[in-house]
mmCIF file of C-alpha atoms and ligand atoms in Angstrom:
data_model
loop_
_atom_site.group_PDB
_atom_site.id
_atom_site.type_symbol
_atom_site.label_atom_id
_atom_site.label_comp_id
_atom_site.label_asym_id
_atom_site.label_seq_id
_atom_site.Cartn_x
_atom_site.Cartn_y
_atom_site.Cartn_z
ATOM 1 C CA MET A 241 -16.808 10.938 17.840
ATOM 2 C CA SER A 242 -13.780 13.151 17.239
ATOM 3 C CA ALA A 243 -12.305 13.435 13.754
ATOM 4 C CA ASP A 244 -9.026 11.791 14.715
ATOM 5 C CA ALA A 245 -10.631 8.807 16.464
ATOM 6 C CA PRO A 246 -9.344 5.590 14.906
ATOM 7 C CA LEU A 247 -11.321 3.912 12.121
ATOM 8 C CA LEU A 248 -10.534 0.463 13.481
ATOM 9 C CA GLU A 249 -9.533 -0.586 16.980
ATOM 10 C CA VAL A 250 -8.667 -4.223 17.585
ATOM 11 C CA GLU A 251 -8.099 -5.076 21.234
ATOM 12 C CA HIS A 252 -7.024 -8.375 22.795
ATOM 13 C CA LEU A 253 -8.531 -10.274 19.894
ATOM 14 C CA SER A 254 -8.305 -14.056 20.179
ATOM 15 C CA VAL A 255 -9.714 -16.788 17.938
ATOM 16 C CA ALA A 256 -9.655 -20.440 18.979
ATOM 17 C CA PHE A 257 -10.890 -23.713 17.497
ATOM 18 C CA THR A 258 -11.506 -27.078 19.067
ATOM 19 C CA THR A 259 -9.708 -29.705 17.015
ATOM 20 C CA ASP A 260 -8.930 -33.416 17.409
ATOM 21 C CA ALA A 261 -5.427 -32.407 18.449
ATOM 22 C CA GLY A 262 -6.726 -30.048 21.174
ATOM 23 C CA THR A 263 -7.527 -26.338 21.217
ATOM 24 C CA ALA A 264 -5.948 -24.434 18.329
ATOM 25 C CA ARG A 265 -5.294 -20.901 19.538
ATOM 26 C CA ALA A 266 -5.128 -19.485 16.031
ATOM 27 C CA ILE A 267 -4.667 -15.902 17.162
ATOM 28 C CA GLU A 268 -4.151 -14.637 20.662
ATOM 29 C CA ASP A 269 -4.242 -11.196 22.201
ATOM 30 C CA VAL A 270 -3.904 -9.270 18.943
ATOM 31 C CA SER A 271 -4.250 -5.507 19.333
ATOM 32 C CA PHE A 272 -3.753 -2.690 16.844
ATOM 33 C CA THR A 273 -5.272 0.596 15.799
ATOM 34 C CA LEU A 274 -5.825 1.931 12.318
ATOM 35 C CA HIS A 275 -6.613 5.528 11.391
ATOM 36 C CA SER A 276 -8.631 6.670 8.395
ATOM 37 C CA GLY A 277 -6.658 6.860 5.169
ATOM 38 C CA GLU A 278 -3.755 4.798 6.516
ATOM 39 C CA THR A 279 -2.403 1.681 4.870
ATOM 40 C CA LEU A 280 -1.541 -1.095 7.301
ATOM 41 C CA GLY A 281 0.626 -4.055 6.354
ATOM 42 C CA ILE A 282 0.208 -7.335 8.241
ATOM 43 C CA VAL A 283 3.272 -9.520 7.711
ATOM 44 C CA GLY A 284 4.254 -12.987 8.869
ATOM 45 C CA GLU A 285 4.969 -16.546 7.804
ATOM 46 C CA SER A 286 2.280 -19.027 6.803
ATOM 47 C CA GLY A 287 0.034 -19.946 9.740
ATOM 48 C CA SER A 288 0.895 -16.854 11.796
ATOM 49 C CA GLY A 289 -2.751 -15.767 11.933
ATOM 50 C CA LYS A 290 -2.932 -13.051 9.268
ATOM 51 C CA SER A 291 -6.037 -14.372 7.510
ATOM 52 C CA MET A 292 -7.744 -15.231 10.817
ATOM 53 C CA THR A 293 -7.302 -11.627 11.875
ATOM 54 C CA ALA A 294 -8.820 -10.431 8.576
ATOM 55 C CA MET A 295 -11.692 -12.907 8.769
ATOM 56 C CA ALA A 296 -12.468 -11.884 12.342
ATOM 57 C CA ILE A 297 -12.684 -8.229 11.240
ATOM 58 C CA MET A 298 -14.893 -9.202 8.297
ATOM 59 C CA GLY A 299 -17.075 -11.380 10.506
ATOM 60 C CA ILE A 300 -16.573 -14.377 8.217
ATOM 61 C CA LEU A 301 -14.917 -16.840 10.616
ATOM 62 C CA PRO A 302 -16.184 -20.425 10.566
ATOM 63 C CA LYS A 303 -19.051 -21.041 13.022
ATOM 64 C CA SER A 304 -16.773 -23.268 15.117
ATOM 65 C CA ALA A 305 -14.455 -20.351 15.954
ATOM 66 C CA VAL A 306 -14.509 -18.978 19.505
ATOM 67 C CA VAL A 307 -13.811 -15.250 19.403
ATOM 68 C CA SER A 308 -12.945 -12.991 22.315
ATOM 69 C CA GLY A 309 -11.724 -9.424 22.605
ATOM 70 C CA SER A 310 -12.954 -6.390 20.769
ATOM 71 C CA ILE A 311 -13.101 -5.094 17.185
ATOM 72 C CA ARG A 312 -14.484 -1.587 16.909
ATOM 73 C CA LEU A 313 -15.190 0.104 13.593
ATOM 74 C CA ARG A 314 -15.767 3.834 14.074
ATOM 75 C CA GLY A 315 -16.393 3.015 17.705
ATOM 76 C CA ARG A 316 -19.010 0.344 16.996
ATOM 77 C CA GLU A 317 -18.333 -3.092 18.477
ATOM 78 C CA LEU A 318 -18.390 -5.812 15.806
ATOM 79 C CA VAL A 319 -17.707 -8.836 18.033
ATOM 80 C CA GLY A 320 -21.054 -10.359 18.943
ATOM 81 C CA LEU A 321 -23.098 -8.772 16.129
ATOM 82 C CA SER A 322 -25.683 -11.003 14.453
ATOM 83 C CA ASP A 323 -25.088 -12.453 10.981
ATOM 84 C CA ASP A 324 -27.508 -9.920 9.482
ATOM 85 C CA GLU A 325 -25.773 -6.996 11.149
ATOM 86 C CA LEU A 326 -22.382 -8.271 10.029
ATOM 87 C CA ARG A 327 -23.634 -8.723 6.476
ATOM 88 C CA GLU A 328 -24.680 -5.099 6.498
ATOM 89 C CA VAL A 329 -21.245 -4.002 7.762
ATOM 90 C CA ARG A 330 -19.651 -6.040 4.960
ATOM 91 C CA GLY A 331 -22.026 -4.571 2.396
ATOM 92 C CA ASN A 332 -21.313 -0.984 3.334
ATOM 93 C CA GLU A 333 -18.185 -0.520 5.366
ATOM 94 C CA ILE A 334 -15.618 -3.280 4.872
ATOM 95 C CA ALA A 335 -14.572 -5.189 1.770
ATOM 96 C CA ILE A 336 -11.990 -7.891 1.185
ATOM 97 C CA VAL A 337 -9.928 -8.954 -1.823
ATOM 98 C CA PHE A 338 -8.665 -12.525 -1.695
ATOM 99 C CA GLN A 339 -5.579 -14.036 -3.226
ATOM 100 C CA ASP A 340 -7.403 -16.228 -5.698
ATOM 101 C CA ALA A 341 -9.344 -13.965 -8.029
ATOM 102 C CA LEU A 342 -10.407 -16.728 -10.388
ATOM 103 C CA THR A 343 -12.367 -18.649 -7.776
ATOM 104 C CA ALA A 344 -13.845 -15.458 -6.344
ATOM 105 C CA LEU A 345 -15.359 -14.388 -9.680
ATOM 106 C CA ASN A 346 -18.356 -16.122 -11.235
ATOM 107 C CA PRO A 347 -17.066 -17.907 -14.365
ATOM 108 C CA VAL A 348 -20.422 -17.876 -16.208
ATOM 109 C CA ALA A 349 -21.206 -14.168 -15.848
ATOM 110 C CA THR A 350 -19.405 -11.377 -17.668
ATOM 111 C CA VAL A 351 -17.214 -9.041 -15.679
ATOM 112 C CA GLY A 352 -19.716 -6.272 -16.458
ATOM 113 C CA GLU A 353 -22.701 -8.229 -15.143
ATOM 114 C CA GLN A 354 -20.867 -8.927 -11.905
ATOM 115 C CA LEU A 355 -19.737 -5.338 -11.434
ATOM 116 C CA ILE A 356 -23.157 -3.926 -12.328
ATOM 117 C CA GLU A 357 -24.727 -6.278 -9.774
ATOM 118 C CA ALA A 358 -22.250 -5.129 -7.115
ATOM 119 C CA VAL A 359 -23.157 -1.505 -7.877
ATOM 120 C CA ARG A 360 -26.888 -2.333 -7.823
ATOM 121 C CA VAL A 361 -26.662 -3.896 -4.362
ATOM 122 C CA HIS A 362 -24.985 -0.784 -3.054
ATOM 123 C CA ARG A 363 -27.076 1.772 -4.965
ATOM 124 C CA PRO A 364 -30.448 0.147 -5.699
ATOM 125 C CA ASP A 365 -31.998 3.449 -6.751
ATOM 126 C CA THR A 366 -29.737 3.823 -9.817
ATOM 127 C CA SER A 367 -30.764 3.072 -13.409
ATOM 128 C CA ARG A 368 -29.111 0.303 -15.422
ATOM 129 C CA GLU A 369 -27.304 2.941 -17.493
ATOM 130 C CA GLN A 370 -25.959 4.617 -14.380
ATOM 131 C CA ARG A 371 -24.754 1.286 -13.004
ATOM 132 C CA ARG A 372 -23.027 0.464 -16.264
ATOM 133 C CA ALA A 373 -21.335 3.868 -16.261
ATOM 134 C CA ARG A 374 -20.210 3.301 -12.675
ATOM 135 C CA ALA A 375 -18.882 -0.161 -13.577
ATOM 136 C CA ILE A 376 -16.819 1.386 -16.393
ATOM 137 C CA GLU A 377 -15.592 4.079 -14.025
ATOM 138 C CA LEU A 378 -14.480 1.420 -11.525
ATOM 139 C CA LEU A 379 -12.632 -0.535 -14.221
ATOM 140 C CA THR A 380 -10.934 2.673 -15.311
ATOM 141 C CA LEU A 381 -9.906 3.392 -11.733
ATOM 142 C CA VAL A 382 -8.135 0.025 -11.489
ATOM 143 C CA GLY A 383 -6.375 0.559 -14.800
ATOM 144 C CA ILE A 384 -8.243 -1.823 -17.132
ATOM 145 C CA PRO A 385 -7.681 -0.608 -20.704
ATOM 146 C CA ALA A 386 -10.746 -0.207 -22.988
ATOM 147 C CA PRO A 387 -13.219 -0.874 -20.165
ATOM 148 C CA GLU A 388 -16.306 -0.357 -22.406
ATOM 149 C CA LYS A 389 -15.211 -3.416 -24.364
ATOM 150 C CA ARG A 390 -13.752 -5.485 -21.537
ATOM 151 C CA ILE A 391 -16.964 -5.212 -19.577
ATOM 152 C CA GLU A 392 -18.593 -7.696 -21.980
ATOM 153 C CA ARG A 393 -15.895 -10.322 -21.366
ATOM 154 C CA TYR A 394 -15.827 -13.321 -19.040
ATOM 155 C CA PRO A 395 -13.299 -13.703 -16.187
ATOM 156 C CA HIS A 396 -11.335 -16.445 -18.006
ATOM 157 C CA GLU A 397 -10.633 -13.970 -20.816
ATOM 158 C CA PHE A 398 -8.613 -11.836 -18.375
ATOM 159 C CA SER A 399 -5.004 -12.446 -17.300
ATOM 160 C CA GLY A 400 -4.248 -13.100 -13.609
ATOM 161 C CA GLY A 401 -3.241 -9.510 -12.944
ATOM 162 C CA MET A 402 -6.279 -8.135 -14.804
ATOM 163 C CA ARG A 403 -8.583 -10.442 -12.823
ATOM 164 C CA GLN A 404 -7.074 -9.183 -9.610
ATOM 165 C CA ARG A 405 -7.807 -5.618 -10.800
ATOM 166 C CA VAL A 406 -11.408 -6.645 -11.469
ATOM 167 C CA MET A 407 -11.598 -8.052 -7.930
ATOM 168 C CA ILE A 408 -10.350 -4.757 -6.545
ATOM 169 C CA ALA A 409 -12.951 -2.923 -8.655
ATOM 170 C CA MET A 410 -15.688 -5.242 -7.297
ATOM 171 C CA SER A 411 -14.559 -4.753 -3.742
ATOM 172 C CA ILE A 412 -14.649 -0.953 -3.960
ATOM 173 C CA ALA A 413 -18.047 -0.876 -5.724
ATOM 174 C CA ASN A 414 -19.686 -0.290 -2.354
ATOM 175 C CA GLU A 415 -17.227 2.466 -1.436
ATOM 176 C CA PRO A 416 -15.995 0.745 1.727
ATOM 177 C CA ASP A 417 -14.263 2.643 4.533
ATOM 178 C CA LEU A 418 -11.905 -0.284 4.957
ATOM 179 C CA LEU A 419 -10.476 -2.501 2.223
ATOM 180 C CA ILE A 420 -8.642 -5.654 3.273
ATOM 181 C CA ALA A 421 -6.417 -7.298 0.659
ATOM 182 C CA ASP A 422 -5.326 -10.777 1.760
ATOM 183 C CA GLU A 423 -2.189 -11.779 -0.177
ATOM 184 C CA PRO A 424 -3.501 -9.939 -3.241
ATOM 185 C CA THR A 425 -0.346 -10.525 -5.239
ATOM 186 C CA THR A 426 0.954 -13.912 -4.112
ATOM 187 C CA ALA A 427 -0.261 -15.825 -7.164
ATOM 188 C CA LEU A 428 1.162 -13.278 -9.604
ATOM 189 C CA ASP A 429 4.590 -12.800 -11.105
ATOM 190 C CA VAL A 430 6.789 -10.014 -9.808
ATOM 191 C CA THR A 431 6.044 -7.398 -12.483
ATOM 192 C CA VAL A 432 2.299 -7.948 -12.256
ATOM 193 C CA GLN A 433 2.526 -7.882 -8.451
ATOM 194 C CA ALA A 434 4.028 -4.420 -8.630
ATOM 195 C CA GLN A 435 1.230 -3.268 -10.941
ATOM 196 C CA VAL A 436 -1.500 -4.612 -8.663
ATOM 197 C CA LEU A 437 0.099 -2.892 -5.670
ATOM 198 C CA GLU A 438 0.209 0.319 -7.671
ATOM 199 C CA VAL A 439 -3.529 -0.095 -8.350
ATOM 200 C CA LEU A 440 -4.211 -0.497 -4.628
ATOM 201 C CA ARG A 441 -2.161 2.597 -3.932
ATOM 202 C CA GLU A 442 -4.043 4.527 -6.604
ATOM 203 C CA VAL A 443 -7.402 3.405 -5.189
ATOM 204 C CA GLN A 444 -6.237 4.490 -1.753
ATOM 205 C CA ARG A 445 -5.153 7.885 -3.099
ATOM 206 C CA ARG A 446 -8.279 8.510 -5.161
ATOM 207 C CA THR A 447 -10.931 7.212 -2.773
ATOM 208 C CA GLY A 448 -9.285 7.765 0.613
ATOM 209 C CA THR A 449 -10.133 4.190 1.582
ATOM 210 C CA THR A 450 -8.197 2.769 4.491
ATOM 211 C CA VAL A 451 -6.314 -0.330 3.350
ATOM 212 C CA VAL A 452 -5.018 -3.416 5.117
ATOM 213 C CA VAL A 453 -2.555 -5.418 3.011
ATOM 214 C CA ILE A 454 -1.771 -8.917 4.225
ATOM 215 C CA THR A 455 1.414 -10.496 2.936
ATOM 216 C CA HIS A 456 4.253 -12.810 3.881
ATOM 217 C CA ASP A 457 6.579 -10.496 1.949
ATOM 218 C CA LEU A 458 8.184 -7.546 3.735
ATOM 219 C CA GLY A 459 9.126 -6.187 0.303
ATOM 220 C CA VAL A 460 5.436 -5.675 -0.443
ATOM 221 C CA VAL A 461 4.794 -3.692 2.736
ATOM 222 C CA ALA A 462 7.879 -1.549 2.155
ATOM 223 C CA GLY A 463 6.281 -0.188 -0.993
ATOM 224 C CA ILE A 464 2.755 0.343 0.202
ATOM 225 C CA ALA A 465 2.264 0.474 3.979
ATOM 226 C CA ASP A 466 2.381 3.436 6.345
ATOM 227 C CA ARG A 467 2.308 1.146 9.315
ATOM 228 C CA VAL A 468 3.166 -2.515 9.797
ATOM 229 C CA ILE A 469 2.349 -5.237 12.285
ATOM 230 C CA VAL A 470 4.509 -8.344 12.266
ATOM 231 C CA MET A 471 2.731 -11.515 13.348
ATOM 232 C CA TYR A 472 4.322 -14.701 14.584
ATOM 233 C CA ALA A 473 2.493 -17.798 15.847
ATOM 234 C CA GLY A 474 -0.829 -16.073 16.384
ATOM 235 C CA GLY A 475 0.462 -12.919 18.056
ATOM 236 C CA VAL A 476 1.857 -9.503 17.159
ATOM 237 C CA VAL A 477 5.610 -9.397 17.830
ATOM 238 C CA GLU A 478 6.328 -5.921 16.491
ATOM 239 C CA ALA A 479 4.280 -2.900 15.397
ATOM 240 C CA ALA A 480 5.781 0.227 13.877
ATOM 241 C CA ASP A 481 5.560 2.813 11.158
ATOM 242 C CA VAL A 482 7.198 1.464 8.039
ATOM 243 C CA ASP A 483 10.556 3.303 8.280
ATOM 244 C CA PRO A 484 11.310 2.441 11.918
ATOM 245 C CA LEU A 485 10.349 -1.154 11.191
ATOM 246 C CA PHE A 486 13.059 -1.376 8.545
ATOM 247 C CA TYR A 487 15.686 0.899 10.070
ATOM 248 C CA GLU A 488 15.195 0.434 13.806
ATOM 249 C CA THR A 489 14.033 -3.176 13.788
ATOM 250 C CA GLY A 490 13.232 -4.250 17.323
ATOM 251 C CA HIS A 491 12.386 -7.947 17.184
ATOM 252 C CA PRO A 492 14.766 -10.776 16.255
ATOM 253 C CA TYR A 493 11.976 -12.327 14.158
ATOM 254 C CA THR A 494 11.498 -9.150 12.094
ATOM 255 C CA SER A 495 15.255 -8.983 11.748
ATOM 256 C CA GLY A 496 15.228 -12.564 10.393
ATOM 257 C CA LEU A 497 12.480 -11.713 7.919
ATOM 258 C CA LEU A 498 14.498 -8.716 6.728
ATOM 259 C CA ALA A 499 17.659 -10.763 6.347
ATOM 260 C CA SER A 500 15.797 -13.250 4.164
ATOM 261 C CA LEU A 501 14.695 -10.563 1.681
ATOM 262 C CA PRO A 502 16.521 -10.575 -1.662
ATOM 263 C CA ARG A 503 18.450 -7.324 -1.947
ATOM 264 C CA LEU A 504 19.412 -5.680 -5.209
ATOM 265 C CA ASP A 505 22.040 -3.595 -3.471
ATOM 266 C CA ARG A 506 24.109 -6.594 -2.387
ATOM 267 C CA ARG A 507 26.658 -6.980 -5.123
ATOM 268 C CA SER A 508 27.422 -10.630 -4.769
ATOM 269 C CA SER A 509 23.751 -11.536 -4.312
ATOM 270 C CA ARG A 510 23.907 -14.077 -7.091
ATOM 271 C CA GLU A 511 26.456 -16.220 -5.279
ATOM 272 C CA GLU A 512 25.119 -15.561 -1.788
ATOM 273 C CA ARG A 513 22.457 -17.918 -0.513
ATOM 274 C CA LEU A 514 19.528 -16.054 1.022
ATOM 275 C CA TYR A 515 19.303 -16.222 4.784
ATOM 276 C CA GLN A 516 16.610 -18.509 6.141
ATOM 277 C CA ILE A 517 15.293 -18.374 9.690
ATOM 278 C CA PRO A 518 16.269 -21.771 11.123
ATOM 279 C CA GLY A 519 13.582 -24.267 12.153
ATOM 280 C CA GLN A 520 9.851 -24.314 11.534
ATOM 281 C CA PRO A 521 7.041 -22.210 12.977
ATOM 282 C CA PRO A 522 5.166 -23.999 15.784
ATOM 283 C CA ILE A 523 1.564 -25.181 15.344
ATOM 284 C CA ALA A 524 -1.498 -23.587 16.907
ATOM 285 C CA THR A 525 -2.382 -26.532 19.144
ATOM 286 C CA LYS A 526 1.134 -26.583 20.661
ATOM 287 C CA TRP A 527 2.539 -23.116 21.110
ATOM 288 C CA PRO A 528 5.834 -23.180 23.054
ATOM 289 C CA GLU A 529 5.896 -21.671 26.556
ATOM 290 C CA GLY A 530 6.920 -18.036 26.784
ATOM 291 C CA CYS A 531 8.019 -16.256 23.611
ATOM 292 C CA ARG A 532 6.834 -18.422 20.742
ATOM 293 C CA PHE A 533 9.803 -17.442 18.615
ATOM 294 C CA ALA A 534 12.320 -18.405 21.314
ATOM 295 C CA PRO A 535 12.947 -21.976 20.028
ATOM 296 C CA ARG A 536 14.138 -20.468 16.701
ATOM 297 C CA CYS A 537 15.825 -17.380 18.113
ATOM 298 C CA ALA A 538 19.611 -17.129 18.302
ATOM 299 C CA HIS A 539 19.268 -14.658 21.182
ATOM 300 C CA ALA A 540 16.882 -16.627 23.394
ATOM 301 C CA VAL A 541 17.952 -17.091 27.012
ATOM 302 C CA ALA A 542 16.589 -19.950 29.117
ATOM 303 C CA GLY A 543 14.727 -18.774 32.191
ATOM 304 C CA ARG A 544 13.805 -15.453 30.584
ATOM 305 C CA CYS A 545 12.440 -16.062 27.102
ATOM 306 C CA ASP A 546 10.594 -19.307 27.863
ATOM 307 C CA VAL A 547 8.560 -18.086 30.831
ATOM 308 C CA VAL A 548 5.720 -15.813 29.694
ATOM 309 C CA VAL A 549 4.560 -14.417 26.330
ATOM 310 C CA PRO A 550 6.438 -11.090 26.279
ATOM 311 C CA PRO A 551 4.119 -8.082 26.485
ATOM 312 C CA PRO A 552 4.647 -5.255 23.973
ATOM 313 C CA VAL A 553 7.343 -2.801 25.066
ATOM 314 C CA ASN A 554 7.177 0.736 23.735
ATOM 315 C CA VAL A 555 10.545 1.646 22.197
ATOM 316 C CA GLY A 556 9.614 5.163 21.106
ATOM 317 C CA GLY A 557 6.635 6.819 19.439
ATOM 318 C CA THR A 558 4.169 4.169 18.370
ATOM 319 C CA HIS A 559 6.810 1.463 17.914
ATOM 320 C CA THR A 560 6.256 -1.588 20.120
ATOM 321 C CA VAL A 561 8.292 -4.772 20.380
ATOM 322 C CA SER A 562 7.260 -7.952 22.213
ATOM 323 C CA CYS A 563 10.674 -9.215 23.275
ATOM 324 C CA VAL A 564 12.078 -9.336 26.807
ATOM 325 C CA ARG A 565 15.562 -8.778 25.365
ATOM 326 C CA VAL A 566 14.654 -5.732 23.280
ATOM 327 C CA GLY A 567 17.513 -3.262 23.490
ATOM 328 C CA GLU A 568 20.095 -5.920 24.370
ATOM 329 C CA TRP A 569 19.946 -8.693 21.747
ATOM 330 C CA ARG A 570 21.447 -6.512 19.024
ATOM 331 C CA GLU A 571 24.687 -6.081 20.970
ATOM 332 C CA GLU A 572 25.215 -9.815 20.868
ATOM 333 C CA VAL A 573 27.398 -11.526 18.289
ATOM 334 C CA VAL A 574 25.967 -14.929 17.429
HETATM 335 N N1 ATP B 1936 -10.849 -24.126 10.742
HETATM 336 C C1 ATP B 1936 -9.755 -24.160 11.504
HETATM 337 N N2 ATP B 1936 -9.668 -24.971 12.577
HETATM 338 C C2 ATP B 1936 -8.566 -24.990 13.343
HETATM 339 N N3 ATP B 1936 -7.482 -24.235 13.155
HETATM 340 C C3 ATP B 1936 -7.491 -23.404 12.107
HETATM 341 C C4 ATP B 1936 -8.606 -23.325 11.208
HETATM 342 N N4 ATP B 1936 -8.313 -22.427 10.249
HETATM 343 C C5 ATP B 1936 -7.064 -21.977 10.531
HETATM 344 N N5 ATP B 1936 -6.564 -22.563 11.635
HETATM 345 C C6 ATP B 1936 -5.242 -22.279 12.246
HETATM 346 O O1 ATP B 1936 -5.179 -20.900 12.479
HETATM 347 C C7 ATP B 1936 -3.822 -20.451 12.385
HETATM 348 C C8 ATP B 1936 -3.747 -19.171 11.602
HETATM 349 O O2 ATP B 1936 -4.083 -19.417 10.256
HETATM 350 P P1 ATP B 1936 -4.170 -18.259 9.173
HETATM 351 O O3 ATP B 1936 -4.892 -18.815 8.019
HETATM 352 O O4 ATP B 1936 -4.684 -17.020 9.782
HETATM 353 O O5 ATP B 1936 -2.633 -18.051 8.807
HETATM 354 P P2 ATP B 1936 -1.997 -17.046 7.734
HETATM 355 O O6 ATP B 1936 -1.034 -16.199 8.488
HETATM 356 O O7 ATP B 1936 -3.058 -16.371 6.967
HETATM 357 O O8 ATP B 1936 -1.170 -18.040 6.826
HETATM 358 P P3 ATP B 1936 -0.970 -18.081 5.219
HETATM 359 O O9 ATP B 1936 0.215 -17.189 4.955
HETATM 360 O O10 ATP B 1936 -0.644 -19.508 4.960
HETATM 361 O O11 ATP B 1936 -2.225 -17.621 4.572
HETATM 362 C C9 ATP B 1936 -3.039 -21.590 11.779
HETATM 363 O O12 ATP B 1936 -2.235 -22.128 12.806
HETATM 364 C C10 ATP B 1936 -4.094 -22.579 11.323
HETATM 365 O O13 ATP B 1936 -3.617 -23.888 11.512
HETATM 366 MG MG1 MG B 1937 -3.663 -16.441 4.982
#
């Protein structure tokens, strides 16, 4: 395999569930590529399919999920692997950090015991002393002060932000090639969020791990991602490097997300109400015909936008936009 071959290639990935209300097409035809050392942001409203995409990559979807398409890690197909094979991939190559660090940590074991165990699983040939030293090193890497002391403490003795750091330390104990952080900062206040993102960035810098950050907040991706995919109703509506996404926004949905961001540079921001995209996202058992954003889109045109799901259109470089009116909707005053 050549050195610049992608680390992760997701192609036409779909995940569906049979429910009482019919088939829920949770994600449909999701494709993206991620290169080693890159940080990818996956952004979208609640229910857009961000976590499903992460769970499919991790191989931790519920048994009832029907998966199609392809997920290749360093060229190896992950869709269709056995549970044992997937467990091995998770143990060595991919790790995930969830939003809720308190439920993910064992409340009756010290942070040190849990970290040392994570190191032992990955490096069974090490001595207890070596594992302890590695655990301290990992806590240092994620910015936990006085790690030799903190290692003896229980998760409830840590603040929310510190627990999230511990989770990041646990997840990198096996030196994964790919680290997925699903809403790692949502439960935290703004200052602590910024610190946790800085920790992820530092981990990325120091270990070279490729990172996927999942968030509903475009502000978070602005600070951390190299590349961004925007998801809406189970599909990717726009994919771009971070600067073009913000400065050459191609999709009306992305534009709506941007307009709803609080901006420090707007002087009268205190009086101004933040923009909200009108309407509600559709549900997975009843996607609208054609572009799924069309019913909420000020630029939608009957007979064009409600016919087929728009395929991605390349608008330059690696920037793609799934909108049949790309290039024309911006000219419109609504
Ligand atoms: N077990 C399940 N059975 C049926 N449908 C499901 C199941 N789990 C999730 N879904 C559906 O899959 C879709 C995608 O959900 P997902 O959790 O990926 O969204 P998300 O973008 O991560 O949202 P959030 O921001 O709320 O975490 C949703 O429409 C949801 O209703
Ligand atoms: Mg989610």
